[in-house]
PDB file of C-alpha atoms in Angstrom:
ATOM      1  CA  MET W   1     -19.025   4.363  -5.246  1.00  0.00           C
ATOM      2  CA  ARG W   2     -17.920   5.037  -8.805  1.00  0.00           C
ATOM      3  CA  ALA W   3     -16.953   8.579  -9.883  1.00  0.00           C
ATOM      4  CA  GLU W   4     -17.181  10.095 -13.183  1.00  0.00           C
ATOM      5  CA  CYS W   5     -13.493  10.556 -13.646  1.00  0.00           C
ATOM      6  CA  PHE W   6     -12.962   6.835 -13.103  1.00  0.00           C
ATOM      7  CA  VAL W   7     -11.411   5.246 -16.413  1.00  0.00           C
ATOM      8  CA  VAL W   8     -12.074   1.559 -17.264  1.00  0.00           C
ATOM      9  CA  LEU W   9      -8.564  -0.102 -17.536  1.00  0.00           C
ATOM     10  CA  ALA W  10      -9.095  -3.767 -18.291  1.00  0.00           C
ATOM     11  CA  THR W  11      -9.499  -7.321 -16.903  1.00  0.00           C
ATOM     12  CA  LEU W  12      -6.428  -7.843 -14.590  1.00  0.00           C
ATOM     13  CA  PRO W  13      -5.075 -10.933 -12.799  1.00  0.00           C
ATOM     14  CA  MET W  14      -5.562 -10.173  -9.144  1.00  0.00           C
ATOM     15  CA  PHE W  15      -3.428 -11.092  -6.088  1.00  0.00           C
ATOM     16  CA  PRO W  16      -5.131 -10.716  -2.932  1.00  0.00           C
ATOM     17  CA  LEU W  17      -2.824 -10.270  -0.030  1.00  0.00           C
ATOM     18  CA  GLY W  18      -2.872 -10.023   3.855  1.00  0.00           C
ATOM     19  CA  THR W  19      -1.223  -6.673   3.687  1.00  0.00           C
ATOM     20  CA  VAL W  20      -1.674  -3.227   1.618  1.00  0.00           C
ATOM     21  CA  LEU W  21       0.530  -2.402  -1.163  1.00  0.00           C
ATOM     22  CA  VAL W  22       0.451   1.283  -2.117  1.00  0.00           C
ATOM     23  CA  PRO W  23       1.615   3.145  -5.382  1.00  0.00           C
ATOM     24  CA  LYS W  24       5.353   3.674  -5.543  1.00  0.00           C
ATOM     25  CA  ALA W  25       6.100   0.899  -2.967  1.00  0.00           C
ATOM     26  CA  VAL W  26       8.600  -1.861  -4.009  1.00  0.00           C
ATOM     27  CA  VAL W  27       8.200  -4.989  -2.372  1.00  0.00           C
ATOM     28  CA  PRO W  28       8.717  -8.770  -2.691  1.00  0.00           C
ATOM     29  CA  LEU W  29       5.947 -11.080  -2.955  1.00  0.00           C
ATOM     30  CA  HIS W  30       6.328 -14.903  -2.271  1.00  0.00           C
ATOM     31  CA  VAL W  31       4.414 -17.117  -4.789  1.00  0.00           C
ATOM     32  CA  PHE W  32       4.007 -20.679  -4.069  1.00  0.00           C
ATOM     33  CA  GLU W  33       0.169 -21.564  -4.613  1.00  0.00           C
ATOM     34  CA  PRO W  34      -0.366 -23.491  -7.809  1.00  0.00           C
ATOM     35  CA  ARG W  35      -2.947 -21.070  -9.145  1.00  0.00           C
ATOM     36  CA  TYR W  36      -0.661 -18.039  -8.597  1.00  0.00           C
ATOM     37  CA  GLN W  37       2.296 -19.912 -10.177  1.00  0.00           C
ATOM     38  CA  THR W  38      -0.140 -20.187 -13.139  1.00  0.00           C
ATOM     39  CA  MET W  39      -0.965 -16.451 -12.715  1.00  0.00           C
ATOM     40  CA  LEU W  40       2.704 -15.549 -12.716  1.00  0.00           C
ATOM     41  CA  ALA W  41       3.475 -17.503 -15.836  1.00  0.00           C
ATOM     42  CA  ASP W  42       0.734 -15.575 -17.700  1.00  0.00           C
ATOM     43  CA  VAL W  43       1.841 -12.353 -16.309  1.00  0.00           C
ATOM     44  CA  MET W  44       5.451 -12.759 -17.238  1.00  0.00           C
ATOM     45  CA  ALA W  45       4.353 -13.696 -20.850  1.00  0.00           C
ATOM     46  CA  GLY W  46       2.258 -10.496 -21.157  1.00  0.00           C
ATOM     47  CA  ASP W  47       2.884  -6.962 -19.771  1.00  0.00           C
ATOM     48  CA  ARG W  48       4.185  -8.087 -16.402  1.00  0.00           C
ATOM     49  CA  LYS W  49       1.277  -6.222 -14.518  1.00  0.00           C
ATOM     50  CA  PHE W  50      -1.410  -7.412 -12.175  1.00  0.00           C
ATOM     51  CA  GLY W  51      -3.654  -5.947  -9.466  1.00  0.00           C
ATOM     52  CA  VAL W  52      -3.188  -6.324  -5.606  1.00  0.00           C
ATOM     53  CA  VAL W  53      -5.922  -5.829  -3.087  1.00  0.00           C
ATOM     54  CA  LEU W  54      -6.146  -6.349   0.742  1.00  0.00           C
ATOM     55  CA  ILE W  55      -7.896  -9.239   2.181  1.00  0.00           C
ATOM     56  CA  GLU W  56     -10.311  -7.969   4.836  1.00  0.00           C
ATOM     57  CA  ARG W  57     -11.282 -11.368   6.200  1.00  0.00           C
ATOM     58  CA  GLY W  58     -10.164 -14.877   5.607  1.00  0.00           C
ATOM     59  CA  ASN W  59      -6.888 -16.362   4.323  1.00  0.00           C
ATOM     60  CA  GLU W  60      -4.915 -15.731   1.201  1.00  0.00           C
ATOM     61  CA  VAL W  61      -4.053 -19.379   0.694  1.00  0.00           C
ATOM     62  CA  GLY W  62      -6.757 -21.476  -0.722  1.00  0.00           C
ATOM     63  CA  GLY W  63      -9.491 -18.645  -1.353  1.00  0.00           C
ATOM     64  CA  SER W  64     -12.525 -18.288   0.741  1.00  0.00           C
ATOM     65  CA  ASP W  65     -11.513 -14.603   1.521  1.00  0.00           C
ATOM     66  CA  ILE W  66     -13.358 -11.330   1.447  1.00  0.00           C
ATOM     67  CA  ARG W  67     -11.456  -8.643  -0.494  1.00  0.00           C
ATOM     68  CA  THR W  68     -11.370  -4.941  -0.488  1.00  0.00           C
ATOM     69  CA  ASP W  69     -12.387  -3.133  -3.777  1.00  0.00           C
ATOM     70  CA  VAL W  70      -9.683  -0.478  -3.787  1.00  0.00           C
ATOM     71  CA  GLY W  71      -6.096  -1.827  -4.673  1.00  0.00           C
ATOM     72  CA  THR W  72      -2.859  -1.038  -6.682  1.00  0.00           C
ATOM     73  CA  VAL W  73      -1.653  -2.048 -10.129  1.00  0.00           C
ATOM     74  CA  VAL W  74       1.971  -3.607  -9.841  1.00  0.00           C
ATOM     75  CA  GLN W  75       4.563  -4.075 -12.436  1.00  0.00           C
ATOM     76  CA  VAL W  76       6.970  -7.099 -11.947  1.00  0.00           C
ATOM     77  CA  VAL W  77      10.428  -5.918 -11.656  1.00  0.00           C
ATOM     78  CA  GLU W  78      12.265  -8.974 -10.787  1.00  0.00           C
ATOM     79  CA  CYS W  79      11.206 -12.725 -10.530  1.00  0.00           C
ATOM     80  CA  ARG W  80      13.367 -15.439  -9.263  1.00  0.00           C
ATOM     81  CA  PRO W  81      12.921 -19.018  -7.968  1.00  0.00           C
ATOM     82  CA  ILE W  82      14.026 -19.820  -4.486  1.00  0.00           C
ATOM     83  CA  ALA W  83      12.962 -23.365  -4.066  1.00  0.00           C
ATOM     84  CA  ALA W  84      10.868 -25.947  -5.977  1.00  0.00           C
ATOM     85  CA  ASN W  85       7.592 -24.246  -6.851  1.00  0.00           C
ATOM     86  CA  ARG W  86       8.412 -21.229  -4.879  1.00  0.00           C
ATOM     87  CA  TRP W  87       9.252 -17.739  -6.268  1.00  0.00           C
ATOM     88  CA  VAL W  88      10.159 -14.302  -5.086  1.00  0.00           C
ATOM     89  CA  VAL W  89       8.507 -11.625  -7.329  1.00  0.00           C
ATOM     90  CA  VAL W  90       9.630  -8.188  -6.681  1.00  0.00           C
ATOM     91  CA  VAL W  91       6.885  -5.678  -7.671  1.00  0.00           C
ATOM     92  CA  ALA W  92       6.521  -1.837  -7.875  1.00  0.00           C
ATOM     93  CA  GLY W  93       3.080  -0.206  -7.343  1.00  0.00           C
ATOM     94  CA  THR W  94       2.141   1.922 -10.326  1.00  0.00           C
ATOM     95  CA  GLU W  95      -1.417   3.386  -9.839  1.00  0.00           C
ATOM     96  CA  ARG W  96      -4.500   3.006  -7.719  1.00  0.00           C
ATOM     97  CA  ILE W  97      -7.298   1.103  -9.020  1.00  0.00           C
ATOM     98  CA  ILE W  98     -11.084   0.202  -7.964  1.00  0.00           C
ATOM     99  CA  VAL W  99     -12.511  -3.140  -8.686  1.00  0.00           C
ATOM    100  CA  ASP W 100     -15.676  -2.986 -10.671  1.00  0.00           C
ATOM    101  CA  ARG W 101     -16.468  -6.763 -10.769  1.00  0.00           C
ATOM    102  CA  TRP W 102     -14.830  -9.868  -9.562  1.00  0.00           C
ATOM    103  CA  LEU W 103     -14.572 -12.697 -12.119  1.00  0.00           C
ATOM    104  CA  SER W 104     -14.191 -16.388 -11.758  1.00  0.00           C
ATOM    105  CA  ASP W 105     -10.986 -17.373  -9.465  1.00  0.00           C
ATOM    106  CA  ASP W 106     -10.617 -20.106 -11.931  1.00  0.00           C
ATOM    107  CA  PRO W 107      -7.778 -20.666 -12.864  1.00  0.00           C
ATOM    108  CA  TYR W 108      -6.804 -17.766 -10.552  1.00  0.00           C
ATOM    109  CA  PRO W 109      -8.552 -14.520  -9.400  1.00  0.00           C
ATOM    110  CA  ARG W 110      -9.263 -11.952 -12.026  1.00  0.00           C
ATOM    111  CA  ALA W 111     -11.400  -8.601 -11.920  1.00  0.00           C
ATOM    112  CA  GLU W 112     -12.634  -5.980 -14.091  1.00  0.00           C
ATOM    113  CA  VAL W 113     -10.877  -2.741 -12.808  1.00  0.00           C
ATOM    114  CA  SER W 114     -11.016   0.988 -13.222  1.00  0.00           C
ATOM    115  CA  SER W 115      -8.300   3.567 -12.457  1.00  0.00           C
ATOM    116  CA  PHE W 116      -8.865   5.710  -9.150  1.00  0.00           C
ATOM    117  CA  PRO W 117      -7.514   9.059  -9.702  1.00  0.00           C
ATOM    118  CA  ASP W 118      -7.873  11.667  -7.103  1.00  0.00           C
ATOM    119  CA  LYS W 119     -10.699  13.885  -7.250  1.00  0.00           C
ATOM    120  CA  PRO W 120     -10.268  17.562  -7.816  1.00  0.00           C
ATOM    121  CA  GLY W 121      -9.761  19.618  -4.680  1.00  0.00           C
ATOM    122  CA  PRO W 122      -7.245  21.543  -2.452  1.00  0.00           C
ATOM    123  CA  SER W 123      -3.588  20.716  -2.785  1.00  0.00           C
ATOM    124  CA  VAL W 124      -1.098  20.673   0.197  1.00  0.00           C
ATOM    125  CA  ASN W 125       1.413  23.486   0.332  1.00  0.00           C
ATOM    126  CA  ALA W 126       5.109  22.932   0.389  1.00  0.00           C
ATOM    127  CA  GLN W 127       5.394  23.992   4.087  1.00  0.00           C
ATOM    128  CA  ASP W 128       2.834  21.503   5.201  1.00  0.00           C
ATOM    129  CA  TRP W 129       4.227  18.634   3.053  1.00  0.00           C
ATOM    130  CA  LYS W 130       7.762  19.219   4.560  1.00  0.00           C
ATOM    131  CA  ALA W 131       6.148  19.433   8.092  1.00  0.00           C
ATOM    132  CA  LEU W 132       4.417  15.956   7.522  1.00  0.00           C
ATOM    133  CA  LYS W 133       7.551  14.395   6.259  1.00  0.00           C
ATOM    134  CA  HIS W 134       9.450  15.661   9.316  1.00  0.00           C
ATOM    135  CA  ARG W 135       6.671  14.226  11.707  1.00  0.00           C
ATOM    136  CA  MET W 136       6.971  10.864   9.947  1.00  0.00           C
ATOM    137  CA  ARG W 137      10.962  10.931  10.553  1.00  0.00           C
ATOM    138  CA  GLN W 138      10.453  11.891  14.096  1.00  0.00           C
ATOM    139  CA  VAL W 139       8.015   9.101  14.876  1.00  0.00           C
ATOM    140  CA  LEU W 140      10.017   6.615  13.113  1.00  0.00           C
ATOM    141  CA  ALA W 141      13.315   7.658  14.967  1.00  0.00           C
ATOM    142  CA  SER W 142      11.456   7.190  18.180  1.00  0.00           C
ATOM    143  CA  LEU W 143      10.172   3.916  17.336  1.00  0.00           C
ATOM    144  CA  THR W 144      13.781   2.819  16.313  1.00  0.00           C
ATOM    145  CA  GLU W 145      14.976   3.969  19.734  1.00  0.00           C
ATOM    146  CA  LEU W 146      12.485   1.675  21.380  1.00  0.00           C
ATOM    147  CA  GLY W 147      13.872  -1.406  19.221  1.00  0.00           C
ATOM    148  CA  ASP W 148      10.900  -1.626  16.975  1.00  0.00           C
ATOM    149  CA  THR W 149      11.548  -2.805  13.368  1.00  0.00           C
ATOM    150  CA  VAL W 150      10.270   0.153  11.192  1.00  0.00           C
ATOM    151  CA  ALA W 151      11.162   1.948   8.180  1.00  0.00           C
ATOM    152  CA  ARG W 152      14.533   4.111   8.286  1.00  0.00           C
ATOM    153  CA  ALA W 153      13.925   7.680   9.456  1.00  0.00           C
ATOM    154  CA  THR W 154      16.323   8.748   6.849  1.00  0.00           C
ATOM    155  CA  PHE W 155      13.876   7.943   4.015  1.00  0.00           C
ATOM    156  CA  GLU W 156      13.671  10.645   1.165  1.00  0.00           C
ATOM    157  CA  LEU W 157      10.668  11.782  -0.599  1.00  0.00           C
ATOM    158  CA  GLY W 158      10.251  14.453  -3.506  1.00  0.00           C
ATOM    159  CA  ASP W 159       8.260  17.461  -3.381  1.00  0.00           C
ATOM    160  CA  ASP W 160       4.953  15.875  -4.935  1.00  0.00           C
ATOM    161  CA  PRO W 161       2.565  15.106  -2.058  1.00  0.00           C
ATOM    162  CA  VAL W 162       0.162  13.373  -4.437  1.00  0.00           C
ATOM    163  CA  MET W 163       2.188  10.282  -4.720  1.00  0.00           C
ATOM    164  CA  GLY W 164       4.310  11.000  -1.798  1.00  0.00           C
ATOM    165  CA  SER W 165       1.413  10.582   0.505  1.00  0.00           C
ATOM    166  CA  PHE W 166       0.762   6.996  -0.722  1.00  0.00           C
ATOM    167  CA  GLN W 167       4.609   6.546  -0.108  1.00  0.00           C
ATOM    168  CA  LEU W 168       4.154   7.764   3.528  1.00  0.00           C
ATOM    169  CA  ALA W 169       1.302   5.368   4.006  1.00  0.00           C
ATOM    170  CA  GLY W 170       3.707   2.600   2.944  1.00  0.00           C
ATOM    171  CA  LEU W 171       6.453   3.582   5.260  1.00  0.00           C
ATOM    172  CA  GLY W 172       4.403   4.573   8.381  1.00  0.00           C
ATOM    173  CA  PRO W 173       3.996   2.163  11.391  1.00  0.00           C
ATOM    174  CA  PHE W 174       0.304   1.756  10.599  1.00  0.00           C
ATOM    175  CA  ALA W 175      -2.073  -1.245  10.798  1.00  0.00           C
ATOM    176  CA  ASP W 176      -3.263  -2.539   7.438  1.00  0.00           C
ATOM    177  CA  LEU W 177      -6.679  -1.320   7.896  1.00  0.00           C
ATOM    178  CA  ASP W 178      -5.413   2.282   8.662  1.00  0.00           C
ATOM    179  CA  ARG W 179      -2.980   1.994   5.651  1.00  0.00           C
ATOM    180  CA  GLN W 180      -6.128   0.992   3.433  1.00  0.00           C
ATOM    181  CA  ARG W 181      -7.957   4.084   4.703  1.00  0.00           C
ATOM    182  CA  VAL W 182      -5.177   6.209   3.356  1.00  0.00           C
ATOM    183  CA  LEU W 183      -5.147   4.435  -0.045  1.00  0.00           C
ATOM    184  CA  CYS W 184      -9.088   4.949  -0.242  1.00  0.00           C
ATOM    185  CA  THR W 185      -9.021   8.525   0.507  1.00  0.00           C
ATOM    186  CA  PRO W 186      -9.732  10.250  -2.768  1.00  0.00           C
ATOM    187  CA  GLY W 187      -7.821  13.496  -2.445  1.00  0.00           C
ATOM    188  CA  VAL W 188      -4.387  14.634  -1.416  1.00  0.00           C
ATOM    189  CA  SER W 189      -5.307  16.927   1.327  1.00  0.00           C
ATOM    190  CA  GLY W 190      -7.376  14.328   2.958  1.00  0.00           C
ATOM    191  CA  ARG W 191      -4.786  11.794   2.732  1.00  0.00           C
ATOM    192  CA  CYS W 192      -2.397  14.077   4.346  1.00  0.00           C
ATOM    193  CA  ALA W 193      -4.683  15.020   6.938  1.00  0.00           C
ATOM    194  CA  LEU W 194      -5.373  11.353   7.785  1.00  0.00           C
ATOM    195  CA  LEU W 195      -1.687  10.718   7.818  1.00  0.00           C
ATOM    196  CA  THR W 196      -1.298  13.446  10.401  1.00  0.00           C
ATOM    197  CA  GLU W 197      -3.933  11.998  12.617  1.00  0.00           C
ATOM    198  CA  LEU W 198      -2.510   8.379  12.366  1.00  0.00           C
ATOM    199  CA  LEU W 199       1.046   9.669  13.179  1.00  0.00           C
ATOM    200  CA  ASP W 200      -0.370  11.806  16.157  1.00  0.00           C
ATOM    201  CA  ASP W 201      -2.014   8.534  17.414  1.00  0.00           C
ATOM    202  CA  VAL W 202       1.288   6.651  17.068  1.00  0.00           C
ATOM    203  CA  ALA W 203       3.143   9.429  18.884  1.00  0.00           C
ATOM    204  CA  VAL W 204       1.011   9.285  21.786  1.00  0.00           C
ATOM    205  CA  LEU W 205       1.674   5.581  22.458  1.00  0.00           C
ATOM    206  CA  THR W 206       5.323   6.106  21.696  1.00  0.00           C
ATOM    207  CA  ARG W 207       5.534   8.833  24.390  1.00  0.00           C
ATOM    208  CA  LEU W 208       4.119   6.428  26.823  1.00  0.00           C
ATOM    209  CA  ARG W 209       6.574   3.723  25.965  1.00  0.00           C
ATOM    210  CA  LEU W 210       9.406   6.114  26.223  1.00  0.00           C
ATOM    211  CA  GLY W 211       8.144   7.285  29.607  1.00  0.00           C
ATOM    212  CA  THR W 212       7.792  10.877  28.758  1.00  0.00           C
ATOM    213  CA  GLY W 213       4.921  13.203  28.316  1.00  0.00           C
ATOM    214  CA  GLU W 214       6.957  15.057  25.667  1.00  0.00           C
ATOM    215  CA  GLU W 215       6.364  14.905  21.960  1.00  0.00           C
ATOM    216  CA  ALA W 216       7.890  11.931  20.199  1.00  0.00           C
ATOM    217  CA  ASP W 217      10.288  14.168  18.425  1.00  0.00           C
ATOM    218  CA  GLY W 218      13.630  13.411  20.030  1.00  0.00           C
ATOM    219  CA  SER W 219      13.427  16.694  22.097  1.00  0.00           C
ATOM    220  CA  ARG W 220      14.165  16.659  25.751  1.00  0.00           C
ATOM    221  CA  GLY W 221      13.477  19.739  27.971  1.00  0.00           C
TER     222      GLY W 221
END
């Protein structure tokens, strides 16, 4: 559902993926399909921006996919060939968008999109934001102890929970559909509440795997 505060951006090239890319995240993408090679050439000749959305069902190769309507604008920060007709493209998420209308996939996916700012509402106080970051570190440290490949528990985030909550969604050990739920949440307090809920769920499973009924916070009684 559109909100009055949405601002039409433009028509963007779009790159549907099997994973969620959030604002502030910096990730490498592999480009090898001919249509996305064409898109990449056009993007690099222009403002180096395109949109990324999650594929809910289907396959990112060859089309025939069902895509979410909330995604992220990314900016290309590095582009290098790794083999014949294969590229690694490092992108940085800049802002959240909503797809108003999908256009033709010829020669590559494109969509009319609008910006998706937060709705006015309650913020998150400094103490609660600090506690949420600490909770994330606890969970990541416990998963590392179990041998899981997760983000480093020593991550550093600033004092701004608005963009920081998106970053936590990218760092957290969450399923893509849960990460998409965070991306779609229209306010910072709601995002932080959802992140807390998701971390609590992960912590329960982590305690079971560690063989303890205690909190997954590294403490031992």
